[in-house]
Coordinates of C-alpha atoms in Angstrom, one line a residue:
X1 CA -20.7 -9.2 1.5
X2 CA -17.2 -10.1 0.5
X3 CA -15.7 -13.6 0.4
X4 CA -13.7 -14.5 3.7
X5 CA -9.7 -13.6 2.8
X6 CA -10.4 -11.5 -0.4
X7 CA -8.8 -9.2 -1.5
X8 CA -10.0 -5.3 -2.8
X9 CA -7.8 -3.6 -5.1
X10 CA -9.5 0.2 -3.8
X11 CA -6.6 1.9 -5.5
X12 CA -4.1 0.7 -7.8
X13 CA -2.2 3.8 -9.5
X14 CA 1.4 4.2 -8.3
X15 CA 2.2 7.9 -7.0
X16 CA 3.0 10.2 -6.5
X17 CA 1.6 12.0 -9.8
X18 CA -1.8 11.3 -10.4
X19 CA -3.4 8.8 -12.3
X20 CA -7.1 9.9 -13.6
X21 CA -8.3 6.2 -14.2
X22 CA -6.9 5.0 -11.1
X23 CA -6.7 5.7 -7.4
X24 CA -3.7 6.2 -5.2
X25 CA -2.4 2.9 -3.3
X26 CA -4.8 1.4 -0.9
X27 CA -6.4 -2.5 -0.8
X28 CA -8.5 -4.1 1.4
X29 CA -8.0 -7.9 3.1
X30 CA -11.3 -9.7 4.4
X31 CA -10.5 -10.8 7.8
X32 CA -13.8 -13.0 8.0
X33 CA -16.3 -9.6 7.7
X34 CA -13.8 -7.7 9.0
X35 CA -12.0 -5.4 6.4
X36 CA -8.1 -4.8 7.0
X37 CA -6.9 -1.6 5.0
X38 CA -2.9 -2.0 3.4
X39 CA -1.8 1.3 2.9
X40 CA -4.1 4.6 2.7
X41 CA -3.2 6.5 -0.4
X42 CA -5.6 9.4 -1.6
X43 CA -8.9 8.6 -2.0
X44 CA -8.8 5.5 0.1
X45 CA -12.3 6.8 2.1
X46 CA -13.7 7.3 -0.6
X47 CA -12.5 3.6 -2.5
X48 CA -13.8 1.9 0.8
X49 CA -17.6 3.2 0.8
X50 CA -17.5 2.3 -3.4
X51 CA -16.5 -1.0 -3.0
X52 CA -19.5 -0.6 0.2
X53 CA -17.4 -0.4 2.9
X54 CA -17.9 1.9 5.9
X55 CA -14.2 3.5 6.6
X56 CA -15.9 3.3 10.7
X57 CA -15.6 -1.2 10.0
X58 CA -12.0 -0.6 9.1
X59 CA -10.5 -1.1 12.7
X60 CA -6.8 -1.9 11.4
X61 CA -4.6 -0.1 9.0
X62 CA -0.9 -1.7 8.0
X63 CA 1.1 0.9 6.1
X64 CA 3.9 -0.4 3.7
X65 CA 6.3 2.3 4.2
X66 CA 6.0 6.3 4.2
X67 CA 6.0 7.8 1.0
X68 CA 2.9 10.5 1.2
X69 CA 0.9 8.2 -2.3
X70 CA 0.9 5.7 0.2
X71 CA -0.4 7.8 3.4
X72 CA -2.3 10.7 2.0
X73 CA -5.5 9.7 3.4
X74 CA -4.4 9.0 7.2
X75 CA -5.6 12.4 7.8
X76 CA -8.8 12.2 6.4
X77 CA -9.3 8.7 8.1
X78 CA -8.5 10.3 12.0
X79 CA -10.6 13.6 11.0
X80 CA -13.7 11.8 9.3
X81 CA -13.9 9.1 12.4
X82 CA -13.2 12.1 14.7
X83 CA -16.5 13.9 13.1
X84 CA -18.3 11.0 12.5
X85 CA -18.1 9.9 17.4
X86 CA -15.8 7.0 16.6
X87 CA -15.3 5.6 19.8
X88 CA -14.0 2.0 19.0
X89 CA -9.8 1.6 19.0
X90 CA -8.7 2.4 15.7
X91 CA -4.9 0.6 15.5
X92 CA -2.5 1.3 12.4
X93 CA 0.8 -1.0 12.3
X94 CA 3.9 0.3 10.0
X95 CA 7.4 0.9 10.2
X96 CA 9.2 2.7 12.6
X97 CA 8.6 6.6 12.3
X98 CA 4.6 5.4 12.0
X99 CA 4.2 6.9 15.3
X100 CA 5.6 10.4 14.7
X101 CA 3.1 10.6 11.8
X102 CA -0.1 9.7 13.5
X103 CA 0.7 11.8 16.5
X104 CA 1.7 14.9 14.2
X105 CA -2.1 14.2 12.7
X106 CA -3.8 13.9 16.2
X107 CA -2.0 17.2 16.5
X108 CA -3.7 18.5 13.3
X109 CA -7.1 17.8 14.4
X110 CA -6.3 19.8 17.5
X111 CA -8.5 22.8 16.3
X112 CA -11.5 21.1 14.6
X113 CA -11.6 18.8 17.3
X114 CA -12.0 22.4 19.4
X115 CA -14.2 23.6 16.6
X116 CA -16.8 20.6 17.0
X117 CA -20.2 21.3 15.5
X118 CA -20.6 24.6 17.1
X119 CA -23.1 23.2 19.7
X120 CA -22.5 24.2 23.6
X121 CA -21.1 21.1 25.6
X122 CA -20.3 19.2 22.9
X123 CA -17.4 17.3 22.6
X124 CA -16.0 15.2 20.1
X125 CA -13.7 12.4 20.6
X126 CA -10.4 12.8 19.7
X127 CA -8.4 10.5 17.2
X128 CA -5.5 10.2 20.8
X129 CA -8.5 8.7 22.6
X130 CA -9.4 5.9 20.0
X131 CA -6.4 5.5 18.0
X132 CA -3.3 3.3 18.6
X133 CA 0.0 2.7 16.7
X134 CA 2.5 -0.6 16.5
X135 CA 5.2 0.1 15.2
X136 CA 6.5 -3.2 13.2
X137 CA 9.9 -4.4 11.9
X138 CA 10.8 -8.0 10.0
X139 CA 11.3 -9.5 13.3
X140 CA 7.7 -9.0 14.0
X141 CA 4.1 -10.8 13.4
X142 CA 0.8 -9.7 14.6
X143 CA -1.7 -12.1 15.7
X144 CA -5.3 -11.3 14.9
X145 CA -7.2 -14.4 16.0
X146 CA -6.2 -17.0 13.0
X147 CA -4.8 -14.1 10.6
X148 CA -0.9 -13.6 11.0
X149 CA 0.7 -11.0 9.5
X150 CA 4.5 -11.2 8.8
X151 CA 7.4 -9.2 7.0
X152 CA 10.2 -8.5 5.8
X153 CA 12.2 -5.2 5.0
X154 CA 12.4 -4.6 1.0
X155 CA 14.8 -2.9 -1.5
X156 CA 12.4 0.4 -2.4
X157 CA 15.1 2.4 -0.2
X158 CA 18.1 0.6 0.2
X159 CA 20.1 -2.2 -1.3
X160 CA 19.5 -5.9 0.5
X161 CA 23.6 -4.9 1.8
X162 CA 22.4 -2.5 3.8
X163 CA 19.7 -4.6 5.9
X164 CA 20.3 -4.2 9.1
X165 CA 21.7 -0.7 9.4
X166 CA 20.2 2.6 10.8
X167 CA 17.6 3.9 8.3
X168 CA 14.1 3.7 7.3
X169 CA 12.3 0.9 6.6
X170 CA 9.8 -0.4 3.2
X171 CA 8.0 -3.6 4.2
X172 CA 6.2 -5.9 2.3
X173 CA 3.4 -7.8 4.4
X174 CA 1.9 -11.4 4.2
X175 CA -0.9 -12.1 5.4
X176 CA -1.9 -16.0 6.7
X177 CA -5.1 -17.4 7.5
X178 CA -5.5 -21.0 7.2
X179 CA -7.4 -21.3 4.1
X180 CA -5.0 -18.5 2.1
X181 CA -2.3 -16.5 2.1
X182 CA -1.7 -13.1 0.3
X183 CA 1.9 -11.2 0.1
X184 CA 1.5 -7.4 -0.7
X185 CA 4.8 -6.2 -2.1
X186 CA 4.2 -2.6 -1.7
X187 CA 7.0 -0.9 -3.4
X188 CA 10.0 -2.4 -4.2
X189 CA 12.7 -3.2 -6.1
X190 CA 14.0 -7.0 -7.0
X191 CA 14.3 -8.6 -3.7
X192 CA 15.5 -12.0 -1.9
X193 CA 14.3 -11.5 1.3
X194 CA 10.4 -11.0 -0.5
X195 CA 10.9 -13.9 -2.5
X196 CA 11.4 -15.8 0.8
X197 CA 8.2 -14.1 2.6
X198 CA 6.3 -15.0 -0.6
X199 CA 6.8 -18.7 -0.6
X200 CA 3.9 -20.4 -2.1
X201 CA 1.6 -17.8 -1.7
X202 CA -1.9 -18.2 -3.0
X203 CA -2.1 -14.5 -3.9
X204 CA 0.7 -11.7 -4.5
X205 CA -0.5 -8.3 -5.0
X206 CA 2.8 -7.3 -6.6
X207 CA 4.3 -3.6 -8.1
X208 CA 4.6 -3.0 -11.9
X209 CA 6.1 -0.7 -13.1
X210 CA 8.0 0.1 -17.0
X211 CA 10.9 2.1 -16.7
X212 CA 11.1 3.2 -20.8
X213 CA 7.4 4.4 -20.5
X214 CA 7.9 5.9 -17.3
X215 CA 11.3 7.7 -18.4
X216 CA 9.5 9.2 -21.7
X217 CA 6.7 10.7 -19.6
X218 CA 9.1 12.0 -17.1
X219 CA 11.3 13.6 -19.6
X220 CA 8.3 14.9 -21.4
X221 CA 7.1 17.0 -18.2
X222 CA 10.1 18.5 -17.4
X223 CA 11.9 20.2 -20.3
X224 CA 14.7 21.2 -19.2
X225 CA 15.5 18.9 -16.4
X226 CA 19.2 18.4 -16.2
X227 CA 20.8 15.3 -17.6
X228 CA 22.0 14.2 -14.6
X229 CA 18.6 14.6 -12.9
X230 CA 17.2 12.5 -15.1
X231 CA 20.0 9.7 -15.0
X232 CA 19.4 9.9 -11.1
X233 CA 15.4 9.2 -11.3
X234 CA 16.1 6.6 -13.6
X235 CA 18.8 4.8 -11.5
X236 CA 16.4 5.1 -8.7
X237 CA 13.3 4.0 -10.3
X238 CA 15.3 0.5 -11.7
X239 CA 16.7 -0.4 -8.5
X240 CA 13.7 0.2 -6.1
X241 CA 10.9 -0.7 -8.5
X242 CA 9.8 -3.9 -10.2
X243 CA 9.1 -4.4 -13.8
X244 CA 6.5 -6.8 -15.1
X245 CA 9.6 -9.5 -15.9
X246 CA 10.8 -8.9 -12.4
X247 CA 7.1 -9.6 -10.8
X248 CA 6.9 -13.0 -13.0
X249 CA 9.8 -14.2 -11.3
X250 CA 9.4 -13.4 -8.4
X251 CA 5.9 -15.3 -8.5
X252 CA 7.1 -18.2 -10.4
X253 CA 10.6 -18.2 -7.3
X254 CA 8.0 -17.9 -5.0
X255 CA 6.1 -21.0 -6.2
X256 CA 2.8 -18.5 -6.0
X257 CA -0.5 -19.7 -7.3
X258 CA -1.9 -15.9 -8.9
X259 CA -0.4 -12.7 -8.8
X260 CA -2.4 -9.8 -9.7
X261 CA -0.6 -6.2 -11.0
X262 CA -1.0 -2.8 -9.4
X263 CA 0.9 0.1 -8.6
X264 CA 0.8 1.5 -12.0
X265 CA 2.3 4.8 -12.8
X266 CA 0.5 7.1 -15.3
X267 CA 0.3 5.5 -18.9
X268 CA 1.2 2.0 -17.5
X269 CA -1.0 -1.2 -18.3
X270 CA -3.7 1.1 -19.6
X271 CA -6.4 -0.9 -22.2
X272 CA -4.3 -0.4 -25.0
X273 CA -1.2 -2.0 -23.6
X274 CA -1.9 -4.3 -21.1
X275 CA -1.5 -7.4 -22.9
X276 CA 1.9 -6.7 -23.5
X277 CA 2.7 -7.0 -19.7
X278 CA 0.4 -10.0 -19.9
X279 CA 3.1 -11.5 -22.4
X280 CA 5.8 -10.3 -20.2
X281 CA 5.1 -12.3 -17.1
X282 CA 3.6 -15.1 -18.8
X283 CA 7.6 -15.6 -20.3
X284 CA 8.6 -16.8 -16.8
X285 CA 5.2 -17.4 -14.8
X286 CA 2.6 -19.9 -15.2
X287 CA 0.3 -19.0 -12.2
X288 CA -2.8 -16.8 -13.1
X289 CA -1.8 -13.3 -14.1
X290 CA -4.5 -9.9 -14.1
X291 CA -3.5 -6.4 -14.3
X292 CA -4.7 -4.5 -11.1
X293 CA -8.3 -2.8 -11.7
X294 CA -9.7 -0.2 -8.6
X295 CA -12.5 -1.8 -6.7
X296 CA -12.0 -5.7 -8.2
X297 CA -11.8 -8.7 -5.7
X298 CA -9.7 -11.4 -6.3

């Protein structure tokens, strides 16, 4: 159905408020006919079987890092393969503290797993007995016959200073196979050690974000919000989030081929304004440029 090592964009808003033209964060990589979910934001079951994708074929899940807009459907992904007698091994790869979430779900599904469908003897499988969890770190690739799937840690919670210290980790993920590669940035914010994992990409599925747009809207929602609240989401959000000068360069460092936009807070990169991101990373990047659209393949 899908070309082998394609990419779906199922969701490319950027959380956590939500975006009524877009879903929350979730893409799909073709491994062969195999379809490989990055990140599970809200909606993602419901992304998959539009872009005609059963959520039972999805048989690995990599999670960026552990902010909910990037997780919010893991619970709907155990329950509905719980309901639905999934019985093949279901593994999800992400950063340490991965492991505490899934099993806090499996613990969720405690009582409709008791519940079943009311019928006598039945018994549904539970998401322990078919689901597994890796825990990954940048030191780490997984081998899934010829796809490898490396990392590195990235600056959407910490400075590039601080690698290496107790804490929690963002990862953005590249994944090989030997006819392309594709790097999904997940959030971040400018980042060496992604401009190394990104090295002459074929494909980055980068963050954009606009810090001015985003400020305005924020400060337009909360009247009232201290000043000093609002200096501290903006310090945050221009450290630990890329801007559509920042994903040109890292593209054009990187030596990629195509990049393609996504993670789009509310108001960003809608019809109206698009082309002025277009003209933004065209200043430093020469590769082919598209602003993120939920359910395109590229």
């Amino acid at each position: 159905m899908y070309p082998t090592s394609c990419v779906i964009t199922l969701g490319t808003a950027g959380g956590p408020m939500q975006n009524p033209a877009r879903a929350q964060p979730a893409h799909v990589f073709m491994h062969g006919t195999q379809p490989i979910l990055i990140d599970c934001g809200e909606a993602a079951m419901g992304q998959l079987k539009r872009a005609g994708i059963e959520f039972r074929d999805v048989h690995h899940i990599f999670l960026t890092h552990h902010h909910f807009d990037h997780i919010g459907s893991l619970f709907a992904c155990l329950g509905l393969n719980m309901m639905t007698q999934r019985r093949q091994p279901l593994t999800i790869y992400g950063p340490p503290g991965t492991r505490s979430i899934v099993e806090g779900l499996c613990a969720a599904c405690d009582v409709p797993n008791a519940i079943g469908f009311g019928i006598p003897g039945q018994q549904l499988p539970h998401p322990r007995d078919f689901t597994q969890v890796r825990e990954i770190t940048p030191a780490d690739a997984v081998t899934l016959d010829d796809l490898t799937v490396t990392c590195c840690e990235n600056t959407h919670y910490r400075t590039e200073d601080a690698f290496g210290q107790d804490g929690h980790l963002s990862l953005s993920l590249r994944f090989t196979r030997p006819e392309r590669s594709v790097v999904f940035t997940g959030d971040t914010g400018p980042c060496r050690a992604l401009e190394t994992l990104a090295q002459g990409a074929d494909l980055i599925v980068g963050e954009m974000m606009d810090l001015d747009v985003t400020m305005k809207r924020i400060r337009a929602m909360n009247e009232g919000m201290p000043e000093d609240r609002i200096q501290m989401i903006r310090d945050h959000l221009s450290k630990h989030h890329i801007n559509a000068a920042d994903l040109g360069q890292l593209a054009a460092t990187a030596g990629a081929r195509a990049v393609v936009a996504v993670l789009f807070p509310p108001g960003i990169a809608t019809p109206d304004t698009a082309q002025v991101y277009v003209d933004r990373v065209g200043k430093v990047f020469a590769g082919t440029f598209s602003i993120g659209q939920d359910l395109a393949v590229h």
